[in-house]
């Protein structure tokens, strides 16, 4: 029964959180957005103490059920491991936990977070790794399927579906997602939960609390016949049937051992019988307690806030300008806040309806969202990225707040401007600026025949990118947005 309940809940969680990443309409977020916010590290970075304390208490009662029911990457490993198990039944064996590697990876993650190397942190974070796999590898296929349905609907005069442009946001993220899937898939196929119990920082943090959980898998020595089925079906390799010992720091309470035991020697209850400390972890509880406490303290970092605007545009193919300061989304407050809190899960990128957000290729901000306006611009009525962010990297803002935040300012490039290069009137940037920060003025005020060119009021400009996106100059726009390290209120 335990295994059946766990599988039903895990399947439901896995399906719905995958749909949350795939949904480009924004409708599912209203119902499923909480699934991203109950992930452990995103909640920790967002300082969502209610969720963090809830998950810790949950683990102290039930053990590491989080890893097998809530974490999507953990569930993905179970799916892959199940395929491997079909090829070779009863294939696992007991092995000592690699505690030195687990704690080393946790220390590396904490140092990367504190020193300011977000790329290392984001590569290790399990929820974000799953998000990149879905956004980079599955979403394009999902969108192609949607476009086929849209084409069929149009053929029968129905508009139940609409087309979505499929494009590659980042080759680097695609390669990282593919490598992550191959590496984790290989480990899961061969040895089950190897990644969870050797590399995953969340698994290491929760392993401390799981040691002291009330409900545990316990042996009844009188009923055990030493058949080893429990050990050979334990995907975390944490059951030693010879000594009737379970390494609770690695057990994810999947229920496989109870299900295969033919003699009823295993049960999931609050009993303390036959508990054994593992030889490879003489006093790991104290060490992991200190590491867990350090992790909780280290992530209690200050947060900030801010906002931005938009307009109305046609998507045009352009070449992105070289910005001295990258643009971060409205609500992120500053590049520093983004770097400290973002886990690069790609949820905001996949949800952006204007194709403005894409993963950064800068090593210091690798895979974190940055903005560019070749395909669209940041519309004033849209605040979806701030609504879906689970970590506090993009704080939730309302559409009416966006027009009061300056994420950057427009810069005019004289040599690209059409009134000067082609000798024709334009004014597209001024017409579409939603905050009236651009006006057309004569290039030479003393010449009545002088062409009119844009003049930018930097104090009023909010950096929405409407001018850059709608500028007809090709391949480079005659006006582009330069980002601000710290967002400002107008």
PDB file of N, CA, C and O in Angstrom, residues 289-336:
ATOM      1  N   UNK A 289      24.506  17.852  10.718  1.00  0.00           N
ATOM      2  CA  UNK A 289      23.752  18.897  11.418  1.00  0.00           C
ATOM      3  C   UNK A 289      24.418  20.257  11.241  1.00  0.00           C
ATOM      4  O   UNK A 289      23.774  21.261  10.959  1.00  0.00           O
ATOM      5  N   UNK A 290      25.745  20.276  11.399  1.00  0.00           N
ATOM      6  CA  UNK A 290      26.473  21.528  11.228  1.00  0.00           C
ATOM      7  C   UNK A 290      26.357  22.032   9.801  1.00  0.00           C
ATOM      8  O   UNK A 290      26.164  23.220   9.554  1.00  0.00           O
ATOM      9  N   UNK A 291      26.472  21.112   8.820  1.00  0.00           N
ATOM     10  CA  UNK A 291      26.379  21.512   7.419  1.00  0.00           C
ATOM     11  C   UNK A 291      24.971  22.005   7.095  1.00  0.00           C
ATOM     12  O   UNK A 291      24.790  22.980   6.369  1.00  0.00           O
ATOM     13  N   UNK A 292      23.973  21.306   7.624  1.00  0.00           N
ATOM     14  CA  UNK A 292      22.594  21.727   7.355  1.00  0.00           C
ATOM     15  C   UNK A 292      22.316  23.093   7.961  1.00  0.00           C
ATOM     16  O   UNK A 292      21.688  23.951   7.336  1.00  0.00           O
ATOM     17  N   UNK A 293      22.818  23.308   9.190  1.00  0.00           N
ATOM     18  CA  UNK A 293      22.638  24.611   9.829  1.00  0.00           C
ATOM     19  C   UNK A 293      23.340  25.711   9.057  1.00  0.00           C
ATOM     20  O   UNK A 293      22.810  26.811   8.882  1.00  0.00           O
ATOM     21  N   UNK A 294      24.549  25.392   8.567  1.00  0.00           N
ATOM     22  CA  UNK A 294      25.295  26.373   7.772  1.00  0.00           C
ATOM     23  C   UNK A 294      24.557  26.705   6.494  1.00  0.00           C
ATOM     24  O   UNK A 294      24.507  27.853   6.062  1.00  0.00           O
ATOM     25  N   UNK A 295      23.940  25.692   5.887  1.00  0.00           N
ATOM     26  CA  UNK A 295      23.201  25.928   4.641  1.00  0.00           C
ATOM     27  C   UNK A 295      22.002  26.831   4.883  1.00  0.00           C
ATOM     28  O   UNK A 295      21.730  27.755   4.118  1.00  0.00           O
ATOM     29  N   UNK A 296      21.272  26.559   5.970  1.00  0.00           N
ATOM     30  CA  UNK A 296      20.100  27.378   6.264  1.00  0.00           C
ATOM     31  C   UNK A 296      20.481  28.820   6.564  1.00  0.00           C
ATOM     32  O   UNK A 296      19.807  29.761   6.155  1.00  0.00           O
ATOM     33  N   UNK A 297      21.620  28.993   7.268  1.00  0.00           N
ATOM     34  CA  UNK A 297      22.063  30.350   7.599  1.00  0.00           C
ATOM     35  C   UNK A 297      22.622  31.062   6.386  1.00  0.00           C
ATOM     36  O   UNK A 297      22.383  32.251   6.178  1.00  0.00           O
ATOM     37  N   UNK A 298      23.359  30.326   5.558  1.00  0.00           N
ATOM     38  CA  UNK A 298      24.031  30.949   4.412  1.00  0.00           C
ATOM     39  C   UNK A 298      23.050  31.480   3.396  1.00  0.00           C
ATOM     40  O   UNK A 298      23.322  32.459   2.702  1.00  0.00           O
ATOM     41  N   UNK A 299      21.884  30.829   3.281  1.00  0.00           N
ATOM     42  CA  UNK A 299      20.925  31.266   2.267  1.00  0.00           C
ATOM     43  C   UNK A 299      19.977  32.343   2.758  1.00  0.00           C
ATOM     44  O   UNK A 299      19.103  32.788   2.012  1.00  0.00           O
ATOM     45  N   UNK A 300      20.114  32.767   4.018  1.00  0.00           N
ATOM     46  CA  UNK A 300      19.296  33.868   4.527  1.00  0.00           C
ATOM     47  C   UNK A 300      19.897  35.187   4.070  1.00  0.00           C
ATOM     48  O   UNK A 300      20.474  35.931   4.831  1.00  0.00           O
ATOM     49  N   UNK A 301      19.804  35.455   2.762  1.00  0.00           N
ATOM     50  CA  UNK A 301      20.411  36.642   2.157  1.00  0.00           C
ATOM     51  C   UNK A 301      19.358  37.724   1.958  1.00  0.00           C
ATOM     52  O   UNK A 301      18.176  37.439   1.769  1.00  0.00           O
ATOM     53  N   UNK A 302      19.803  38.962   1.952  1.00  0.00           N
ATOM     54  CA  UNK A 302      18.873  40.087   1.791  1.00  0.00           C
ATOM     55  C   UNK A 302      18.235  40.067   0.416  1.00  0.00           C
ATOM     56  O   UNK A 302      18.864  39.706  -0.563  1.00  0.00           O
ATOM     57  N   UNK A 303      16.944  40.483   0.337  1.00  0.00           N
ATOM     58  CA  UNK A 303      16.247  40.560  -0.933  1.00  0.00           C
ATOM     59  C   UNK A 303      15.861  42.007  -1.231  1.00  0.00           C
ATOM     60  O   UNK A 303      15.781  42.841  -0.346  1.00  0.00           O
ATOM     61  N   UNK A 304      15.623  42.275  -2.538  1.00  0.00           N
ATOM     62  CA  UNK A 304      15.270  43.613  -2.970  1.00  0.00           C
ATOM     63  C   UNK A 304      14.045  43.543  -3.867  1.00  0.00           C
ATOM     64  O   UNK A 304      13.489  42.490  -4.074  1.00  0.00           O
ATOM     65  N   UNK A 305      13.634  44.702  -4.455  1.00  0.00           N
ATOM     66  CA  UNK A 305      12.473  44.722  -5.360  1.00  0.00           C
ATOM     67  C   UNK A 305      12.606  45.786  -6.453  1.00  0.00           C
ATOM     68  O   UNK A 305      13.387  46.677  -6.295  1.00  0.00           O
ATOM     69  N   UNK A 306      11.784  45.713  -7.523  1.00  0.00           N
ATOM     70  CA  UNK A 306      11.641  46.742  -8.564  1.00  0.00           C
ATOM     71  C   UNK A 306      10.767  46.269  -9.728  1.00  0.00           C
ATOM     72  O   UNK A 306      10.277  45.168  -9.691  1.00  0.00           O
ATOM     73  N   UNK A 307      10.580  47.124 -10.833  1.00  0.00           N
ATOM     74  CA  UNK A 307       9.619  46.803 -11.912  1.00  0.00           C
ATOM     75  C   UNK A 307       9.942  47.359 -13.309  1.00  0.00           C
ATOM     76  O   UNK A 307      10.973  47.929 -13.482  1.00  0.00           O
ATOM     77  N   UNK A 308       8.996  47.222 -14.406  1.00  0.00           N
ATOM     78  CA  UNK A 308       9.213  47.695 -15.802  1.00  0.00           C
ATOM     79  C   UNK A 308       7.956  47.756 -16.685  1.00  0.00           C
ATOM     80  O   UNK A 308       6.910  47.347 -16.272  1.00  0.00           O
ATOM     81  N   UNK A 309       8.081  48.132 -17.978  1.00  0.00           N
ATOM     82  CA  UNK A 309       6.948  48.365 -18.884  1.00  0.00           C
ATOM     83  C   UNK A 309       7.055  47.773 -20.293  1.00  0.00           C
ATOM     84  O   UNK A 309       7.930  47.013 -20.574  1.00  0.00           O
ATOM     85  N   UNK A 310       6.169  48.146 -21.211  1.00  0.00           N
ATOM     86  CA  UNK A 310       6.159  47.588 -22.560  1.00  0.00           C
ATOM     87  C   UNK A 310       5.398  48.397 -23.584  1.00  0.00           C
ATOM     88  O   UNK A 310       5.243  49.571 -23.469  1.00  0.00           O
ATOM     89  N   UNK A 311       4.841  47.768 -24.630  1.00  0.00           N
ATOM     90  CA  UNK A 311       4.111  48.444 -25.699  1.00  0.00           C
ATOM     91  C   UNK A 311       3.421  47.473 -26.623  1.00  0.00           C
ATOM     92  O   UNK A 311       2.900  46.492 -26.185  1.00  0.00           O
ATOM     93  N   UNK A 312       3.405  47.724 -27.916  1.00  0.00           N
ATOM     94  CA  UNK A 312       2.767  46.850 -28.893  1.00  0.00           C
ATOM     95  C   UNK A 312       3.723  46.687 -30.076  1.00  0.00           C
ATOM     96  O   UNK A 312       4.257  47.657 -30.558  1.00  0.00           O
ATOM     97  N   UNK A 313       3.936  45.450 -30.548  1.00  0.00           N
ATOM     98  CA  UNK A 313       4.981  45.271 -31.549  1.00  0.00           C
ATOM     99  C   UNK A 313       4.752  44.116 -32.493  1.00  0.00           C
ATOM    100  O   UNK A 313       3.928  43.264 -32.268  1.00  0.00           O
ATOM    101  N   UNK A 314       5.532  44.125 -33.559  1.00  0.00           N
ATOM    102  CA  UNK A 314       5.594  43.023 -34.507  1.00  0.00           C
ATOM    103  C   UNK A 314       6.934  42.332 -34.312  1.00  0.00           C
ATOM    104  O   UNK A 314       7.957  42.983 -34.179  1.00  0.00           O
ATOM    105  N   UNK A 315       6.925  41.013 -34.274  1.00  0.00           N
ATOM    106  CA  UNK A 315       8.172  40.282 -34.069  1.00  0.00           C
ATOM    107  C   UNK A 315       8.997  40.342 -35.348  1.00  0.00           C
ATOM    108  O   UNK A 315       8.537  39.968 -36.422  1.00  0.00           O
ATOM    109  N   UNK A 316      10.216  40.837 -35.254  1.00  0.00           N
ATOM    110  CA  UNK A 316      11.116  40.959 -36.391  1.00  0.00           C
ATOM    111  C   UNK A 316      12.422  40.248 -36.079  1.00  0.00           C
ATOM    112  O   UNK A 316      12.836  40.163 -34.933  1.00  0.00           O
ATOM    113  N   UNK A 317      13.041  39.712 -37.113  1.00  0.00           N
ATOM    114  CA  UNK A 317      14.357  39.110 -36.941  1.00  0.00           C
ATOM    115  C   UNK A 317      15.402  40.216 -36.911  1.00  0.00           C
ATOM    116  O   UNK A 317      15.490  41.030 -37.813  1.00  0.00           O
ATOM    117  N   UNK A 318      16.176  40.234 -35.852  1.00  0.00           N
ATOM    118  CA  UNK A 318      17.213  41.245 -35.699  1.00  0.00           C
ATOM    119  C   UNK A 318      18.474  40.598 -35.160  1.00  0.00           C
ATOM    120  O   UNK A 318      18.454  39.458 -34.698  1.00  0.00           O
ATOM    121  N   UNK A 319      19.551  41.365 -35.175  1.00  0.00           N
ATOM    122  CA  UNK A 319      20.791  40.948 -34.537  1.00  0.00           C
ATOM    123  C   UNK A 319      20.879  41.658 -33.201  1.00  0.00           C
ATOM    124  O   UNK A 319      20.715  42.869 -33.124  1.00  0.00           O
ATOM    125  N   UNK A 320      21.125  40.891 -32.150  1.00  0.00           N
ATOM    126  CA  UNK A 320      21.171  41.488 -30.811  1.00  0.00           C
ATOM    127  C   UNK A 320      22.368  42.416 -30.685  1.00  0.00           C
ATOM    128  O   UNK A 320      23.468  42.090 -31.125  1.00  0.00           O
ATOM    129  N   UNK A 321      22.169  43.586 -30.089  1.00  0.00           N
ATOM    130  CA  UNK A 321      23.288  44.503 -29.865  1.00  0.00           C
ATOM    131  C   UNK A 321      24.182  43.996 -28.729  1.00  0.00           C
ATOM    132  O   UNK A 321      23.768  43.157 -27.929  1.00  0.00           O
ATOM    133  N   UNK A 322      25.372  44.519 -28.664  1.00  0.00           N
ATOM    134  CA  UNK A 322      26.263  44.202 -27.551  1.00  0.00           C
ATOM    135  C   UNK A 322      25.998  45.196 -26.428  1.00  0.00           C
ATOM    136  O   UNK A 322      26.278  46.378 -26.560  1.00  0.00           O
ATOM    137  N   UNK A 323      25.446  44.710 -25.342  1.00  0.00           N
ATOM    138  CA  UNK A 323      25.110  45.582 -24.219  1.00  0.00           C
ATOM    139  C   UNK A 323      26.232  45.541 -23.189  1.00  0.00           C
ATOM    140  O   UNK A 323      26.696  44.463 -22.808  1.00  0.00           O
ATOM    141  N   UNK A 324      26.651  46.704 -22.744  1.00  0.00           N
ATOM    142  CA  UNK A 324      27.681  46.744 -21.707  1.00  0.00           C
ATOM    143  C   UNK A 324      27.162  46.178 -20.394  1.00  0.00           C
ATOM    144  O   UNK A 324      27.897  45.537 -19.644  1.00  0.00           O
ATOM    145  N   UNK A 325      25.875  46.402 -20.116  1.00  0.00           N
ATOM    146  CA  UNK A 325      25.233  45.871 -18.917  1.00  0.00           C
ATOM    147  C   UNK A 325      24.001  45.086 -19.332  1.00  0.00           C
ATOM    148  O   UNK A 325      23.071  45.653 -19.899  1.00  0.00           O
ATOM    149  N   UNK A 326      23.971  43.761 -19.093  1.00  0.00           N
ATOM    150  CA  UNK A 326      22.805  42.958 -19.481  1.00  0.00           C
ATOM    151  C   UNK A 326      21.541  43.411 -18.759  1.00  0.00           C
ATOM    152  O   UNK A 326      21.588  43.943 -17.647  1.00  0.00           O
ATOM    153  N   UNK A 327      20.411  43.175 -19.392  1.00  0.00           N
ATOM    154  CA  UNK A 327      19.114  43.522 -18.825  1.00  0.00           C
ATOM    155  C   UNK A 327      18.572  42.360 -17.999  1.00  0.00           C
ATOM    156  O   UNK A 327      18.578  41.215 -18.448  1.00  0.00           O
ATOM    157  N   UNK A 328      18.118  42.654 -16.789  1.00  0.00           N
ATOM    158  CA  UNK A 328      17.465  41.641 -15.973  1.00  0.00           C
ATOM    159  C   UNK A 328      15.986  41.974 -15.860  1.00  0.00           C
ATOM    160  O   UNK A 328      15.600  43.135 -15.949  1.00  0.00           O
ATOM    161  N   UNK A 329      15.131  40.980 -15.672  1.00  0.00           N
ATOM    162  CA  UNK A 329      13.679  41.204 -15.744  1.00  0.00           C
ATOM    163  C   UNK A 329      13.165  42.163 -14.684  1.00  0.00           C
ATOM    164  O   UNK A 329      13.736  42.292 -13.600  1.00  0.00           O
ATOM    165  N   UNK A 330      12.065  42.848 -14.982  1.00  0.00           N
ATOM    166  CA  UNK A 330      11.426  43.702 -13.988  1.00  0.00           C
ATOM    167  C   UNK A 330      11.030  42.882 -12.768  1.00  0.00           C
ATOM    168  O   UNK A 330      10.468  41.800 -12.894  1.00  0.00           O
ATOM    169  N   UNK A 331      11.331  43.398 -11.605  1.00  0.00           N
ATOM    170  CA  UNK A 331      11.076  42.668 -10.376  1.00  0.00           C
ATOM    171  C   UNK A 331      12.332  42.044  -9.800  1.00  0.00           C
ATOM    172  O   UNK A 331      12.363  41.679  -8.625  1.00  0.00           O
ATOM    173  N   UNK A 332      13.377  41.932 -10.624  1.00  0.00           N
ATOM    174  CA  UNK A 332      14.621  41.337 -10.121  1.00  0.00           C
ATOM    175  C   UNK A 332      15.426  42.323  -9.286  1.00  0.00           C
ATOM    176  O   UNK A 332      16.358  41.928  -8.582  1.00  0.00           O
ATOM    177  N   UNK A 333      15.101  43.597  -9.385  1.00  0.00           N
ATOM    178  CA  UNK A 333      15.689  44.664  -8.563  1.00  0.00           C
ATOM    179  C   UNK A 333      17.115  45.006  -8.935  1.00  0.00           C
ATOM    180  O   UNK A 333      17.480  46.170  -9.020  1.00  0.00           O
ATOM    181  N   UNK A 334      17.951  44.019  -9.152  1.00  0.00           N
ATOM    182  CA  UNK A 334      19.341  44.282  -9.496  1.00  0.00           C
ATOM    183  C   UNK A 334      19.986  43.005 -10.015  1.00  0.00           C
ATOM    184  O   UNK A 334      19.490  41.899  -9.777  1.00  0.00           O
ATOM    185  N   UNK A 335      21.100  43.179 -10.708  1.00  0.00           N
ATOM    186  CA  UNK A 335      21.854  42.020 -11.179  1.00  0.00           C
ATOM    187  C   UNK A 335      22.356  41.195 -10.000  1.00  0.00           C
ATOM    188  O   UNK A 335      22.445  39.968 -10.070  1.00  0.00           O
ATOM    189  N   UNK A 336      22.664  41.872  -8.896  1.00  0.00           N
ATOM    190  CA  UNK A 336      23.167  41.174  -7.710  1.00  0.00           C
ATOM    191  C   UNK A 336      22.084  40.288  -7.097  1.00  0.00           C
ATOM    192  O   UNK A 336      22.332  39.142  -6.715  1.00  0.00           O
TER     193      UNK A 336
END
